[in-house]
Amino acid sequence: MRTLALLLAFVAIAKVSTVQWLYRSASDDVIVNAYRPRALEACSRDARRVFGLDASAWAQPTRIHLEIGRRIDGVQLWQVDDPAWSQRWRNPFLHLTADANGSQYRCVYDVMAGTASATKI
């Protein structure tokens, strides 16, 4: 009887984990595809301003992934009154990577603010 209860608990945990993984994967894909054109445009503007890159660097297929929250030192999960809490724990950011002129460039696009920040790797 104990073995059956453990087996059922394991199956329930596996089901919930699979559903959560599928939900997160699908929502990540939807957010990336919805904001891809805006992110590419903002990143090309910022890279042109900072590094003098033309728009063709970001027109090539670039690697994009979604991250919820930005790693800001000093903002803990329980510090909900901190003005940077939403940016650290809640807001979505798209991370783009492009290759141009033999160098790699990384850009972080803030979906909520609509701003981009490009850096050279």
GROMACS .gro file of C-alpha atoms in nm:
model
  121
    1MET     CA    1   0.000   0.000   0.000
    2ARG     CA    2   0.284   0.237   0.085
    3THR     CA    3   0.450   0.164  -0.250
    4LEU     CA    4   0.128   0.244  -0.435
    5ALA     CA    5   0.090   0.574  -0.247
    6LEU     CA    6   0.449   0.672  -0.328
    7LEU     CA    7   0.400   0.576  -0.693
    8LEU     CA    8   0.083   0.787  -0.717
    9ALA     CA    9   0.258   1.081  -0.552
   10PHE     CA   10   0.548   1.051  -0.796
   11VAL     CA   11   0.310   1.039  -1.095
   12ALA     CA   12   0.123   1.346  -0.966
   13ILE     CA   13   0.448   1.540  -0.920
   14ALA     CA   14   0.564   1.438  -1.269
   15LYS     CA   15   0.234   1.552  -1.421
   16VAL     CA   16   0.239   1.892  -1.251
   17SER     CA   17   0.604   1.944  -1.344
   18THR     CA   18   0.540   1.855  -1.709
   19VAL     CA   19   0.240   2.090  -1.733
   20GLN     CA   20   0.439   2.376  -1.578
   21TRP     CA   21   0.733   2.314  -1.810
   22LEU     CA   22   0.505   2.314  -2.116
   23TYR     CA   23   0.332   2.633  -2.000
   24ARG     CA   24   0.662   2.815  -1.941
   25SER     CA   25   0.807   2.699  -2.270
   26ALA     CA   26   0.501   2.810  -2.467
   27SER     CA   27   0.479   3.148  -2.295
   28ASP     CA   28   0.852   3.209  -2.350
   29ASP     CA   29   0.807   3.139  -2.722
   30VAL     CA   30   0.505   3.370  -2.744
   31ILE     CA   31   0.682   3.660  -2.570
   32VAL     CA   32   0.998   3.620  -2.779
   33ASN     CA   33   0.805   3.606  -3.107
   34ALA     CA   34   0.581   3.899  -3.013
   35TYR     CA   35   0.864   4.133  -2.916
   36ARG     CA   36   1.135   4.016  -3.158
   37PRO     CA   37   1.087   4.299  -3.416
   38ARG     CA   38   1.085   4.570  -3.148
   39ALA     CA   39   1.389   4.423  -2.978
   40LEU     CA   40   1.585   4.398  -3.304
   41GLU     CA   41   1.499   4.758  -3.393
   42ALA     CA   42   1.589   4.895  -3.049
   43CYS     CA   43   1.913   4.695  -3.034
   44SER     CA   44   2.020   4.807  -3.379
   45ARG     CA   45   1.956   5.172  -3.282
   46ASP     CA   46   2.157   5.139  -2.960
   47ALA     CA   47   2.442   4.947  -3.126
   48ARG     CA   48   2.458   5.207  -3.403
   49ARG     CA   49   2.473   5.486  -3.145
   50VAL     CA   50   2.734   5.321  -2.921
   51PHE     CA   51   2.948   5.112  -3.158
   52GLY     CA   52   2.868   5.252  -3.502
   53LEU     CA   53   2.724   4.920  -3.624
   54ASP     CA   54   2.482   4.920  -3.913
   55ALA     CA   55   2.143   4.749  -3.892
   56SER     CA   56   2.264   4.445  -4.088
   57ALA     CA   57   2.440   4.310  -3.777
   58TRP     CA   58   2.102   4.252  -3.613
   59ALA     CA   59   1.926   4.156  -3.938
   60GLN     CA   60   2.112   3.826  -3.951
   61PRO     CA   61   1.967   3.542  -3.746
   62THR     CA   62   2.048   3.627  -3.385
   63ARG     CA   63   2.016   3.421  -3.072
   64ILE     CA   64   1.732   3.546  -2.850
   65HIS     CA   65   1.625   3.417  -2.513
   66LEU     CA   66   1.386   3.544  -2.248
   67GLU     CA   67   1.477   3.613  -1.888
   68ILE     CA   68   1.229   3.721  -1.623
   69GLY     CA   69   1.394   3.975  -1.398
   70ARG     CA   70   1.734   4.132  -1.428
   71ARG     CA   71   2.020   4.053  -1.195
   72ILE     CA   72   2.058   4.367  -0.988
   73ASP     CA   73   2.278   4.344  -0.682
   74GLY     CA   74   2.125   4.450  -0.355
   75VAL     CA   75   1.757   4.383  -0.430
   76GLN     CA   76   1.630   4.080  -0.241
   77LEU     CA   77   1.300   3.898  -0.298
   78TRP     CA   78   1.150   4.024   0.028
   79GLN     CA   79   1.234   4.392  -0.039
   80VAL     CA   80   0.909   4.465  -0.226
   81ASP     CA   81   0.920   4.838  -0.139
   82ASP     CA   82   1.246   4.887  -0.331
   83PRO     CA   83   1.188   5.084  -0.654
   84ALA     CA   84   1.403   4.835  -0.851
   85TRP     CA   85   1.213   4.528  -0.725
   86SER     CA   86   0.994   4.494  -1.036
   87GLN     CA   87   1.293   4.521  -1.265
   88ARG     CA   88   1.480   4.258  -1.064
   89TRP     CA   89   1.204   4.002  -1.007
   90ARG     CA   90   0.910   4.064  -1.243
   91ASN     CA   91   0.986   4.240  -1.571
   92PRO     CA   92   1.070   4.040  -1.886
   93PHE     CA   93   1.398   4.101  -2.070
   94LEU     CA   94   1.507   3.968  -2.409
   95HIS     CA   95   1.876   3.887  -2.448
   96LEU     CA   96   2.003   3.908  -2.806
   97THR     CA   97   2.345   3.807  -2.935
   98ALA     CA   98   2.481   3.904  -3.277
   99ASP     CA   99   2.807   3.849  -3.463
  100ALA     CA  100   2.944   4.141  -3.666
  101ASN     CA  101   3.290   4.243  -3.784
  102GLY     CA  102   3.448   3.943  -3.614
  103SER     CA  103   3.311   4.040  -3.273
  104GLN     CA  104   3.011   3.941  -3.067
  105TYR     CA  105   2.762   4.194  -2.939
  106ARG     CA  106   2.504   4.138  -2.667
  107CYS     CA  107   2.193   4.346  -2.624
  108VAL     CA  108   1.939   4.342  -2.342
  109TYR     CA  109   1.591   4.464  -2.439
  110ASP     CA  110   1.360   4.571  -2.157
  111VAL     CA  111   1.012   4.470  -2.272
  112MET     CA  112   0.829   4.691  -2.020
  113ALA     CA  113   1.030   5.008  -2.089
  114GLY     CA  114   1.097   4.941  -2.457
  115THR     CA  115   1.465   5.026  -2.421
  116ALA     CA  116   1.779   4.841  -2.522
  117SER     CA  117   2.136   4.833  -2.395
  118ALA     CA  118   2.408   4.695  -2.624
  119THR     CA  119   2.752   4.577  -2.510
  120LYS     CA  120   3.050   4.424  -2.685
  121ILE     CA  121   3.156   4.084  -2.559
   0.00000   0.00000   0.00000
